[in-house]
Coordinates of C-alpha atoms in Angstrom, one line a residue:
X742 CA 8.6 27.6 -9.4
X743 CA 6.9 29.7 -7.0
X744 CA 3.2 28.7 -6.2
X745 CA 1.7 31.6 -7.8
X746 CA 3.8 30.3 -11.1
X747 CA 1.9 27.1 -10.7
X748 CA -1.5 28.2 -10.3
X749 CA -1.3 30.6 -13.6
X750 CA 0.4 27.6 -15.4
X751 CA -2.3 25.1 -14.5
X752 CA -5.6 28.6 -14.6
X753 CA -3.4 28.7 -17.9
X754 CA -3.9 25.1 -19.2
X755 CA -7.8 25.4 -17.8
X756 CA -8.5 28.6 -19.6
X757 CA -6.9 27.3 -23.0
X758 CA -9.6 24.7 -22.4
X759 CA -12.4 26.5 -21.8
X760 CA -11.7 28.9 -24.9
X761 CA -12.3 26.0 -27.1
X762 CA -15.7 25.2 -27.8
X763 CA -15.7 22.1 -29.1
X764 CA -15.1 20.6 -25.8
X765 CA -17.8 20.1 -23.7
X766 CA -18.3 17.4 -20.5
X767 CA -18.9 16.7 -16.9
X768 CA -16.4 16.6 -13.7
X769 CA -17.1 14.6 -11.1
X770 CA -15.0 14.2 -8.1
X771 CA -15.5 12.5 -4.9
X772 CA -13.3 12.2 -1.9
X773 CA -11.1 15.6 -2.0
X774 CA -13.1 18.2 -2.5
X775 CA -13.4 20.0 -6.5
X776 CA -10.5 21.0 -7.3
X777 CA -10.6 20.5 -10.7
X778 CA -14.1 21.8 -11.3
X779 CA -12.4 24.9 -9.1
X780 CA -9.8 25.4 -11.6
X781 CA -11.6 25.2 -14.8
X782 CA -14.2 27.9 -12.9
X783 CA -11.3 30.5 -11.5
X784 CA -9.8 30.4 -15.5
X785 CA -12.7 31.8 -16.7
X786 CA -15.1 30.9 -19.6
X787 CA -16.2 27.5 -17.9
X788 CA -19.6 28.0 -19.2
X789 CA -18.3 26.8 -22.9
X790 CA -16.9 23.7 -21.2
X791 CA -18.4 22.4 -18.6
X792 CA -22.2 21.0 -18.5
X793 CA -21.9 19.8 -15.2
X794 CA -20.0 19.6 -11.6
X795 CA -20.9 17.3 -8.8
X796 CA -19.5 15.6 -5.9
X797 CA -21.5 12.8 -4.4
X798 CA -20.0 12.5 -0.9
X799 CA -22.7 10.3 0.7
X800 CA -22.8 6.5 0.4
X801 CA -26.1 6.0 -0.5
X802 CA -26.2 9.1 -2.6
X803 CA -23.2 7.8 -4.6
X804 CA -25.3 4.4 -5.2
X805 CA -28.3 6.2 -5.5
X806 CA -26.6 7.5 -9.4
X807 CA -23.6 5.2 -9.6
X808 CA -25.0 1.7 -8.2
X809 CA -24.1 -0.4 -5.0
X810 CA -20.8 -1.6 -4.7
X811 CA -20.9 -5.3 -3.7
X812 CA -17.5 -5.1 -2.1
X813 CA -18.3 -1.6 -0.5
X814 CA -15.0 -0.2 -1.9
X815 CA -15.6 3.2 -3.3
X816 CA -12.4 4.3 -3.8
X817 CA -11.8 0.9 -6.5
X818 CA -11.6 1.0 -10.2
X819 CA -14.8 -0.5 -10.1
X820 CA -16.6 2.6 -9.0
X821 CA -14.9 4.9 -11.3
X822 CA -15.8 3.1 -14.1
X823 CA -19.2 3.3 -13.0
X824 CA -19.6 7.3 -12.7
X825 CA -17.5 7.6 -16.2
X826 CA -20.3 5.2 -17.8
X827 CA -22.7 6.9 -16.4
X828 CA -21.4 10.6 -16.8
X829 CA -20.4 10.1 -20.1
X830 CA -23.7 8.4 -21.3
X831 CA -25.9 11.3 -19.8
X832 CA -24.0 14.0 -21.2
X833 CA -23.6 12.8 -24.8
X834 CA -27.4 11.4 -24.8
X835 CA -28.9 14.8 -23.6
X836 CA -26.5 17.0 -25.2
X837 CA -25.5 15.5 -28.6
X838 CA -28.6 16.8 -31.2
X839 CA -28.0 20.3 -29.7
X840 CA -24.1 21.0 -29.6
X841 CA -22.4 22.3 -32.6
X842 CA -21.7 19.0 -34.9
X843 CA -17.7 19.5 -34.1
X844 CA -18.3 19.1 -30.8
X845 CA -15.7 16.4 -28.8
X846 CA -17.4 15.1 -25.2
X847 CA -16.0 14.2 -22.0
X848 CA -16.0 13.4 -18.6
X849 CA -13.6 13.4 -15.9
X850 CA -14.0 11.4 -12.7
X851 CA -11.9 11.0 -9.5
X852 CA -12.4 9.1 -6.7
X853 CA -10.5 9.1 -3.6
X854 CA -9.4 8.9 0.2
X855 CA -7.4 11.9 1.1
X856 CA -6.1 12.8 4.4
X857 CA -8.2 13.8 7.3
X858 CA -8.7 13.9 10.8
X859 CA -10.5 10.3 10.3
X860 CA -8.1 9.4 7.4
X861 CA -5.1 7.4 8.7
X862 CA -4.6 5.2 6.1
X863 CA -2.9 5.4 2.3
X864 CA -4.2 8.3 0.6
X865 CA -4.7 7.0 -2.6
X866 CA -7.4 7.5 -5.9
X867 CA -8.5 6.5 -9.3
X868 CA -9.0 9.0 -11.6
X869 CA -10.1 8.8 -15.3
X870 CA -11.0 10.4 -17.9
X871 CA -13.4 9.2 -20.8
X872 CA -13.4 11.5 -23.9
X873 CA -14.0 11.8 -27.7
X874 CA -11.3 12.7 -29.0
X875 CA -12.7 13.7 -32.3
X876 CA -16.2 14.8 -33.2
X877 CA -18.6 11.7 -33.5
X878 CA -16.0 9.2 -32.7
X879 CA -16.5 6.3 -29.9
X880 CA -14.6 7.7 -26.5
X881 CA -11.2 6.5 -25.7
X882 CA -10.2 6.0 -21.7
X883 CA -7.0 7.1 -19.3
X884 CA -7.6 5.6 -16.1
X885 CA -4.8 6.5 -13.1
X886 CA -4.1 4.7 -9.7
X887 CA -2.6 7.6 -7.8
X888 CA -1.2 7.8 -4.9
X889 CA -1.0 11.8 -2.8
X890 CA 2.2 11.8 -0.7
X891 CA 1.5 15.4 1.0
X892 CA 1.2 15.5 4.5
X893 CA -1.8 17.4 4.8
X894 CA -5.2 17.1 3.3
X895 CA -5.5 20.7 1.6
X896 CA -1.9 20.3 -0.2
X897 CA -3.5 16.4 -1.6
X898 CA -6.3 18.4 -2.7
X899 CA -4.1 20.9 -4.7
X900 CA -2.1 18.8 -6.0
X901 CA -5.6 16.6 -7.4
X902 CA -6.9 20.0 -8.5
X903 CA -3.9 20.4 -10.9
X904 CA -2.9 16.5 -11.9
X905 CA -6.7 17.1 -13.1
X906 CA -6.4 19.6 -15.3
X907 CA -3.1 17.9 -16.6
X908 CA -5.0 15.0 -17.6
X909 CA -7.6 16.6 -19.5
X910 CA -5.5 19.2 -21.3
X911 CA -3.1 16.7 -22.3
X912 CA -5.2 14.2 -23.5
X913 CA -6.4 16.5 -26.2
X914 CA -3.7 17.8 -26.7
X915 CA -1.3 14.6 -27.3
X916 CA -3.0 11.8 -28.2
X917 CA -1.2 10.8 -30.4
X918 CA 1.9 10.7 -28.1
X919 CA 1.1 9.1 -24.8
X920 CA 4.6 9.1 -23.6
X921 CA 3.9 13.1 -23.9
X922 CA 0.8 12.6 -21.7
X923 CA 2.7 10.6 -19.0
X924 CA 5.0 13.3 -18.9
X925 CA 2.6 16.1 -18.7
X926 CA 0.3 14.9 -16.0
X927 CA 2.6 16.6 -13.2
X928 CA 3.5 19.5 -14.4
X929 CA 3.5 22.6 -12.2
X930 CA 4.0 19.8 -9.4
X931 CA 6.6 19.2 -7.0
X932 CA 8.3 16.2 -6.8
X933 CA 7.0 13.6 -4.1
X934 CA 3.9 15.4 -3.9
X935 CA 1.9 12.8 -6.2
X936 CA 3.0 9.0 -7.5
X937 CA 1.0 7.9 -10.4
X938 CA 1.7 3.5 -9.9
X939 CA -0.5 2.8 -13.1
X940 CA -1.9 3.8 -16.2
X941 CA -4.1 2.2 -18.9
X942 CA -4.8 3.7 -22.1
X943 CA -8.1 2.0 -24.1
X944 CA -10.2 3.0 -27.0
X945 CA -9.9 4.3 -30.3
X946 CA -7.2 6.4 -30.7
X947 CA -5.5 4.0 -27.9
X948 CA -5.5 0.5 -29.7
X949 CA -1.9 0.4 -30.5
X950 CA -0.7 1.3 -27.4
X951 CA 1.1 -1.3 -25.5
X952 CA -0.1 -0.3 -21.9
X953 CA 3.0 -2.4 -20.4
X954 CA 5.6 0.7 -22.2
X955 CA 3.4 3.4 -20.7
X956 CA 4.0 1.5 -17.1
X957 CA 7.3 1.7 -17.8
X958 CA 7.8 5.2 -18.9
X959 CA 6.1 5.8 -15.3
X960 CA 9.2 4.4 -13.5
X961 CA 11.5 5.7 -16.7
X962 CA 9.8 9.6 -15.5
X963 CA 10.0 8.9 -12.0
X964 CA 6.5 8.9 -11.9
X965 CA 6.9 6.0 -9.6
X966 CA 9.1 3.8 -8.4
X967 CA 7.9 0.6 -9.2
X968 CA 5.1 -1.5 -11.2
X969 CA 4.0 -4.7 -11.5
X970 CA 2.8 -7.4 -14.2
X971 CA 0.2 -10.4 -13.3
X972 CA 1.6 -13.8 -15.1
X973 CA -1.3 -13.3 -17.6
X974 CA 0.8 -9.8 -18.6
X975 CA -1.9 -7.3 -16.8
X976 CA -1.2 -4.2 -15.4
X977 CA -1.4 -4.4 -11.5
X978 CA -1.7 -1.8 -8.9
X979 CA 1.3 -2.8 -6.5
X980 CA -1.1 -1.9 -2.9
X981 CA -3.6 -4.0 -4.0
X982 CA -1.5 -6.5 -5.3
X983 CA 0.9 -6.2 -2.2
X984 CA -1.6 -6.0 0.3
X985 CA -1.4 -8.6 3.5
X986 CA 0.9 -10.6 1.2
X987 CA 4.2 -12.9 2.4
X988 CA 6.6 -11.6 -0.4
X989 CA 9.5 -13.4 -1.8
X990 CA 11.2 -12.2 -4.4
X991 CA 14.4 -12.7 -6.9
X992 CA 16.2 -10.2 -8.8
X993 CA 17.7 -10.8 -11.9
X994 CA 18.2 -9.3 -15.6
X995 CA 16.6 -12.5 -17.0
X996 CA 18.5 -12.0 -20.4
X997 CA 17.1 -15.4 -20.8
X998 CA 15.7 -16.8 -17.7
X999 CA 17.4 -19.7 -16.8
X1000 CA 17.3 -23.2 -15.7
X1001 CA 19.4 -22.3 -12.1
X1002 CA 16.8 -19.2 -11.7
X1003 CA 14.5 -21.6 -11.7
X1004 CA 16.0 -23.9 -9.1
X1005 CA 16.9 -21.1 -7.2
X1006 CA 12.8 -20.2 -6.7
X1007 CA 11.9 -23.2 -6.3
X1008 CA 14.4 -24.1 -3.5
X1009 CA 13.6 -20.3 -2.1
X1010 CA 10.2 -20.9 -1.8
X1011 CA 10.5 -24.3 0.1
X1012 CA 12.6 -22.3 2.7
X1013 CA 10.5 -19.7 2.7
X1014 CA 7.2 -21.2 3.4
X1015 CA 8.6 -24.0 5.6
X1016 CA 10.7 -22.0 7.7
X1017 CA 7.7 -19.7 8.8
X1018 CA 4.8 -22.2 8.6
X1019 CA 3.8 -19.7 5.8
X1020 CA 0.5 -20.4 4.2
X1021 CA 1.6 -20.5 0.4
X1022 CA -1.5 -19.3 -1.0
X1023 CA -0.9 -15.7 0.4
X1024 CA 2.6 -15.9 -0.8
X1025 CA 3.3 -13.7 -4.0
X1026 CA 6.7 -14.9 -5.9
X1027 CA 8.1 -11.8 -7.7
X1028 CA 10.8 -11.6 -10.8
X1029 CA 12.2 -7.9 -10.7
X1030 CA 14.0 -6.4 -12.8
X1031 CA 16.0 -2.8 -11.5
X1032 CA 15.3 -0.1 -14.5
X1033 CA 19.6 -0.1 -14.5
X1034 CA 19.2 -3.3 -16.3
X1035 CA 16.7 -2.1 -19.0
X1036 CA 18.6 1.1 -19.8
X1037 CA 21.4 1.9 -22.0
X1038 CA 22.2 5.5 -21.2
X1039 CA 18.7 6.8 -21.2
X1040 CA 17.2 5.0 -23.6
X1041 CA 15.0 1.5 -23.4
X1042 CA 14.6 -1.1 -25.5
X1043 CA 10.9 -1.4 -25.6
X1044 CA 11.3 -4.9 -27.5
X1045 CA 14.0 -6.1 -25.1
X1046 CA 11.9 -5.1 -22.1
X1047 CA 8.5 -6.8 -23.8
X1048 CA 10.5 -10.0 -24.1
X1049 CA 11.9 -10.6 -20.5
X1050 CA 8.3 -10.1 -19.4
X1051 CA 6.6 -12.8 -21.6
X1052 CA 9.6 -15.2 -20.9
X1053 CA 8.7 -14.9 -17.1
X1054 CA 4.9 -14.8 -17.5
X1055 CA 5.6 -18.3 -19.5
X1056 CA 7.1 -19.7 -16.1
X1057 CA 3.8 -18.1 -14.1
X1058 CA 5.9 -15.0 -12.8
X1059 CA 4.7 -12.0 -11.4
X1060 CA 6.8 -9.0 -12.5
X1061 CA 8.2 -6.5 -10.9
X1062 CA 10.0 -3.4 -12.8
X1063 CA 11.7 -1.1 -9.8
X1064 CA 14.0 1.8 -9.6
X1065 CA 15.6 0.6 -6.5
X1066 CA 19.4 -0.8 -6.8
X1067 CA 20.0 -1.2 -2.5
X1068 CA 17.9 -3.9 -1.1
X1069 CA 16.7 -1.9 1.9
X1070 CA 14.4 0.6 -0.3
X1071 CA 13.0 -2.7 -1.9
X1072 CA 12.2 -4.1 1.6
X1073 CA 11.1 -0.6 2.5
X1074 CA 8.4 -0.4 -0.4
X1075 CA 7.4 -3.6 0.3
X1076 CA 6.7 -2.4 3.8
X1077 CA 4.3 0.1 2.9
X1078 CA 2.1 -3.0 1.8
X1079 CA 2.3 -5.4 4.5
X1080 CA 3.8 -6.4 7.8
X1081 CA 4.2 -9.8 6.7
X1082 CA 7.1 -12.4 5.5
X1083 CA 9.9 -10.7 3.4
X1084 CA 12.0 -12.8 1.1
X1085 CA 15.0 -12.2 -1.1
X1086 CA 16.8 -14.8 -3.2
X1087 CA 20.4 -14.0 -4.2
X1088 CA 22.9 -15.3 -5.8
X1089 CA 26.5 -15.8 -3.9
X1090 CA 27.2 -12.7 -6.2
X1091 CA 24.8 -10.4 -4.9
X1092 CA 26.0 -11.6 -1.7
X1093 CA 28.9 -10.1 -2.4
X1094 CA 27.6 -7.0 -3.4
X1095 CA 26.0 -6.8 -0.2
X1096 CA 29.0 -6.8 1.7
X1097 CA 31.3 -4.3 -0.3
X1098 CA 31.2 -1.3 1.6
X1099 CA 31.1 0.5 -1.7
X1100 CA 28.0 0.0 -2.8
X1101 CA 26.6 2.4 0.1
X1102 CA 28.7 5.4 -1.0
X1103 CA 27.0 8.3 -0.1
X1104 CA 24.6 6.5 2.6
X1105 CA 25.4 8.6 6.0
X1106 CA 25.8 5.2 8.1
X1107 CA 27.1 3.0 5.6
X1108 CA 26.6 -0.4 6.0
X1109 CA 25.6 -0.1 8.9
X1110 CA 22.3 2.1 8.4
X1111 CA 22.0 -0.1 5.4
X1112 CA 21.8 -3.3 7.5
X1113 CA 19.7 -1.9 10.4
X1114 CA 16.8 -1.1 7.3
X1115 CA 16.8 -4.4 5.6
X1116 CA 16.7 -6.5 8.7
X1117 CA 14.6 -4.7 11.1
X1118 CA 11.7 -7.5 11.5
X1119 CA 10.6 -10.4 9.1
X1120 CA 12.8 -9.7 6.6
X1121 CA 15.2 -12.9 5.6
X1122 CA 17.7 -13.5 2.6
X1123 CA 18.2 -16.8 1.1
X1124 CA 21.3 -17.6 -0.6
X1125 CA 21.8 -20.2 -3.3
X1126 CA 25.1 -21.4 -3.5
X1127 CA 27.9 -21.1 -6.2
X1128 CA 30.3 -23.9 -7.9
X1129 CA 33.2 -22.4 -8.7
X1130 CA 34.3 -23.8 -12.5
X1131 CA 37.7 -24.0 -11.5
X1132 CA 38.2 -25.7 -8.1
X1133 CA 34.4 -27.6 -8.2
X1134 CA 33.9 -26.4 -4.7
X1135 CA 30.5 -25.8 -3.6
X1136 CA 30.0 -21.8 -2.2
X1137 CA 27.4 -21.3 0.4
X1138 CA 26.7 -19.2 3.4
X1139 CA 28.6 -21.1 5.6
X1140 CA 32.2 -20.8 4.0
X1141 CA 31.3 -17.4 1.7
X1142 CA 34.3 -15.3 2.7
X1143 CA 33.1 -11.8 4.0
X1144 CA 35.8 -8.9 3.8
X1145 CA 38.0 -9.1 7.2
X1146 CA 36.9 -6.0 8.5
X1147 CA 33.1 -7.5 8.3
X1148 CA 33.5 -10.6 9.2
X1149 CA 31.8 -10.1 12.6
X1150 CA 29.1 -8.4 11.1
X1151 CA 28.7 -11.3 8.9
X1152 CA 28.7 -14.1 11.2
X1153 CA 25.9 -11.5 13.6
X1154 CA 23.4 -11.8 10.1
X1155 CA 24.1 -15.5 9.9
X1156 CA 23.8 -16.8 13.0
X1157 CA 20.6 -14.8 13.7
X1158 CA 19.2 -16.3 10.7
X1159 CA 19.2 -13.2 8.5
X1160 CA 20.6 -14.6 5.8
X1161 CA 19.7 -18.2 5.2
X1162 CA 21.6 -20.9 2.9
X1163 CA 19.2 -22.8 0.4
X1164 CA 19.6 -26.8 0.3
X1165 CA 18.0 -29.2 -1.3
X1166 CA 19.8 -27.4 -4.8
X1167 CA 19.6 -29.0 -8.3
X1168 CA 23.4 -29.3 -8.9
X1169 CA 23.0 -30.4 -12.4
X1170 CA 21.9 -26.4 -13.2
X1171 CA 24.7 -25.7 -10.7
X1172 CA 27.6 -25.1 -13.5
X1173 CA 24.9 -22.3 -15.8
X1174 CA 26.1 -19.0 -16.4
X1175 CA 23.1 -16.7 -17.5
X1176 CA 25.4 -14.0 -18.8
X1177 CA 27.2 -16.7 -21.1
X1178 CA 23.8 -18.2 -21.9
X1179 CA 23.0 -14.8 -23.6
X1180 CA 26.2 -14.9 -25.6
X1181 CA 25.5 -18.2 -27.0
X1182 CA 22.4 -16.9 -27.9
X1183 CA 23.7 -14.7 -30.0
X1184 CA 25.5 -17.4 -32.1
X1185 CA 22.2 -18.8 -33.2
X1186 CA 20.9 -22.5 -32.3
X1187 CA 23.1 -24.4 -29.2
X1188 CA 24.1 -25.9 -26.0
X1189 CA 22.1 -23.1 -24.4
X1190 CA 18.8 -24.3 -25.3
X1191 CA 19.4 -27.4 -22.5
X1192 CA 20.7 -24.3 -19.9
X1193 CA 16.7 -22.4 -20.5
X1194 CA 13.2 -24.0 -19.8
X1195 CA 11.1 -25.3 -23.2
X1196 CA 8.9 -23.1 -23.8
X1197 CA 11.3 -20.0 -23.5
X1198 CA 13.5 -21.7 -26.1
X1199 CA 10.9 -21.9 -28.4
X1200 CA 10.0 -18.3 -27.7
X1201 CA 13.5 -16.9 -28.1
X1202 CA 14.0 -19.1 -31.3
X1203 CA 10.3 -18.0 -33.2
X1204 CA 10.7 -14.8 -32.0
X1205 CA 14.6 -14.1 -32.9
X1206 CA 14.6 -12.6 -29.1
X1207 CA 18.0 -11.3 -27.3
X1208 CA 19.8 -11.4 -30.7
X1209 CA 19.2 -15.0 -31.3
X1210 CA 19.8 -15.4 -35.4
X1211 CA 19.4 -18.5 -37.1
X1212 CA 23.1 -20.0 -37.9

């Protein structure tokens, strides 16, 4: 699409907006110019939609109307909750006894740090929008955590200008399908121009949606490439929960989580914060799941993906959902965060999958360029070892049996403590098989239920999760 194409699509979208006069609000945006205001004005007709534009650059003009920000973070949920409250609340008081009766109200606010010569840092925003979404009715929130990826400030400022008019047209127009609105908030947009890492639908029309499927659908649209879960089952922003952070995490399907998975953190994180002198308390222990777990074809099972995230919440996880299936683009998002401790527990099988030559198809350098990105600087993988069921023979770094033509390579990330064999294991978990743990599952009450921690049994069993039926 050429970029005249765009602009009439998203004048288009502005215009269709402005012909309708029962909507009627305020834009505000601080931080990249007004884009949005911009648009709605270059479609024409903004009179019959818009009451009022403003952009409160300075500091103390911006607490002046808004309020002080005790943590002097302007560009923070916080604040852009503040100027929707308080745009939103003038506009409806003053306005309300003299619009038409039909009239729906709303206000859009953004608030962010876009490239500049000053600027070096993440270019990143909230933006939300608070609006009636039928006449009379009590408003109903979208709030986004974006993040611009252009490389210069005038493209981030486009690109805000039309993700703005996306979220207001689609709001009204699909409120009643918020997968819809996911989908529609980057239209006429390139890819890689703008990553949306959060959403949160609240209010009225809202209180059925489960805001943990809308997070997902952001990864499932390649919206993003990863979100994130607090233990309590929150919706996190991964840069803020990331930031300054050691980071150790284990991947799994966690089809249940198991007993082992839990030895294998727990013997992970004594490595981890011993072998650095890591303080523990700005450690953040991860459980992700790859979206190539959660998907059969193209479809998701919403239940099945609910579930694995309250079983790891129960055992005081945070989650991680990601699209990345090679460990050096996790290590590389995590890098984007902090320059800190990486850790990554695996299993002797993922060790193995790490070494097959296969699994970099397609990469220019192979292995090679693969290796050279996961292990560039404080990066360290700790493997738990394996009993095989037939021979009772303990697996572990030190006899794992690379392919030939790697062993040198594999003895080079060994010896300079790259990858680094847990001790100290629970072998009494040694002998359980998550993936036959889920079978048994399946065949009602069992032996499984001594293979998965309490409280998950009693959640799978209440629940009838992962197929479990009563026998």
């Amino acid at each position: 699409m050429t970029n005249r194409e765009k602009k009439h699509n998203t004048l288009h979208k502005a215009l269709e907006i402005n012909l309708d006069n029962c909507k009627y609000g305020t834009i505000v945006e601080i931080g990249a110019g007004q884009e949005v205001a911009r648009n709605f004005f270059r479609a024409g007709g903004a009179a019959g939609t818009i009451a009022k534009t403003m952009s409160a650059y300075d500091m103390q003009v911006s607490d002046d109307i808004y309020g002080a920000e005790e943590t002097k973070r302007y560009v923070s949920r916080s604040r852009l909750l503040k100027m929707l409250d308080k745009e939103y609340t003038g506009v409806t008081e003053l306005l309300t006894a003299t619009r038409p009766k039909n009239t729906t109200f709303f206000s859009y606010a953004a608030t962010v740090t876009a490239k500049s010569y000053l600027q070096k840092k993440e270019c990143h925003g909230w933006i939300g929008l608070r609006a009636q979404l039928y006449p009379g009715a009590a408003p109903s929130n979208i709030i986004l955590h974006v993040r611009m990826l252009d490389n210069d400030g005038s493209a981030q400022q486009e690109a805000l200008g039309i993700l703005g008019v996306n979220l207001i047209h689609s709001a009204f127009s699909f409120f009643t399908q918020p997968k819809k609105i996911i989908e529609s908030l980057v239209d006429d947009l390139e890819e890689c121009r703008i990553e949306i890492d959060m959403i949160d639908f609240s209010g009225p029309y809202f209180e059925e949606i489960e805001n943990r499927l809308m997070n997902l659908h952001l990864v499932h649209h390649n919206l993003t490439h990863a979100i994130m879960f607090s233990p309590g089952g929150e919706v996190q922003v991964p840069s803020e929960l990331l930031y300054k952070k050691n980071i150790l995490v284990i991947r799994g399907n966690f089809t249940p989580l198991t007993k082992v998975q839990l030895d294998m953190t727990r013997c992970g994180q004594q490595h981890f914060n011993d072998m650095e002198n890591i303080n523990a308390e700005r450690t953040l222990v991860l459980a992700e799941i790859t979206m190539a777990s959660l998907t059969v074809g193209d479809e998701i099972d919403d239940a099945d993906f609910l579930a694995r995230v309250d079983m790891l919440n129960t055992q005081g996880y945070t989650v991680m959902i990601s699209n990345y299936l090679r460990y050096f683009r996790l290590r590389a998002y995590f890098r984007r965060y902090t320059q800190l401790q990486i850790g990554m527990i695996l299993g002797i099988s993922n060790l193995e999958l790490i070494f097959d030559e296969e699994y970099y198809h397609g990469l220019e350098g192979g292995i090679l360029e693969a290796f050279a990105k996961l292990f560039p600087d404080n990066t360290h993988l700790y493997i738990y070892p394996f009993k095989t069921p037939e021979q009772d023979e303990l697996i572990t770094v030190y006899n794992f049996k690379a392919p030939k033509k790697l062993q040198y390579l594999y003895k080079y990330v060994l010896e300079n403590n790259y990858l680094v064999g847990l001790e100290n294991v629970d072998e009494s978990v040694l002998h359980i098989n998550p993936n036959e743990v889920l079978a048994d599952i399946k065949n009602g009450r069992g032996d499984w239920e001594n293979k998965v921690p309490e409280s998950i049994v009693e959640m799978i069993i209440k629940k009838k999760l992962l197929g479990f039926v009563n026998s």
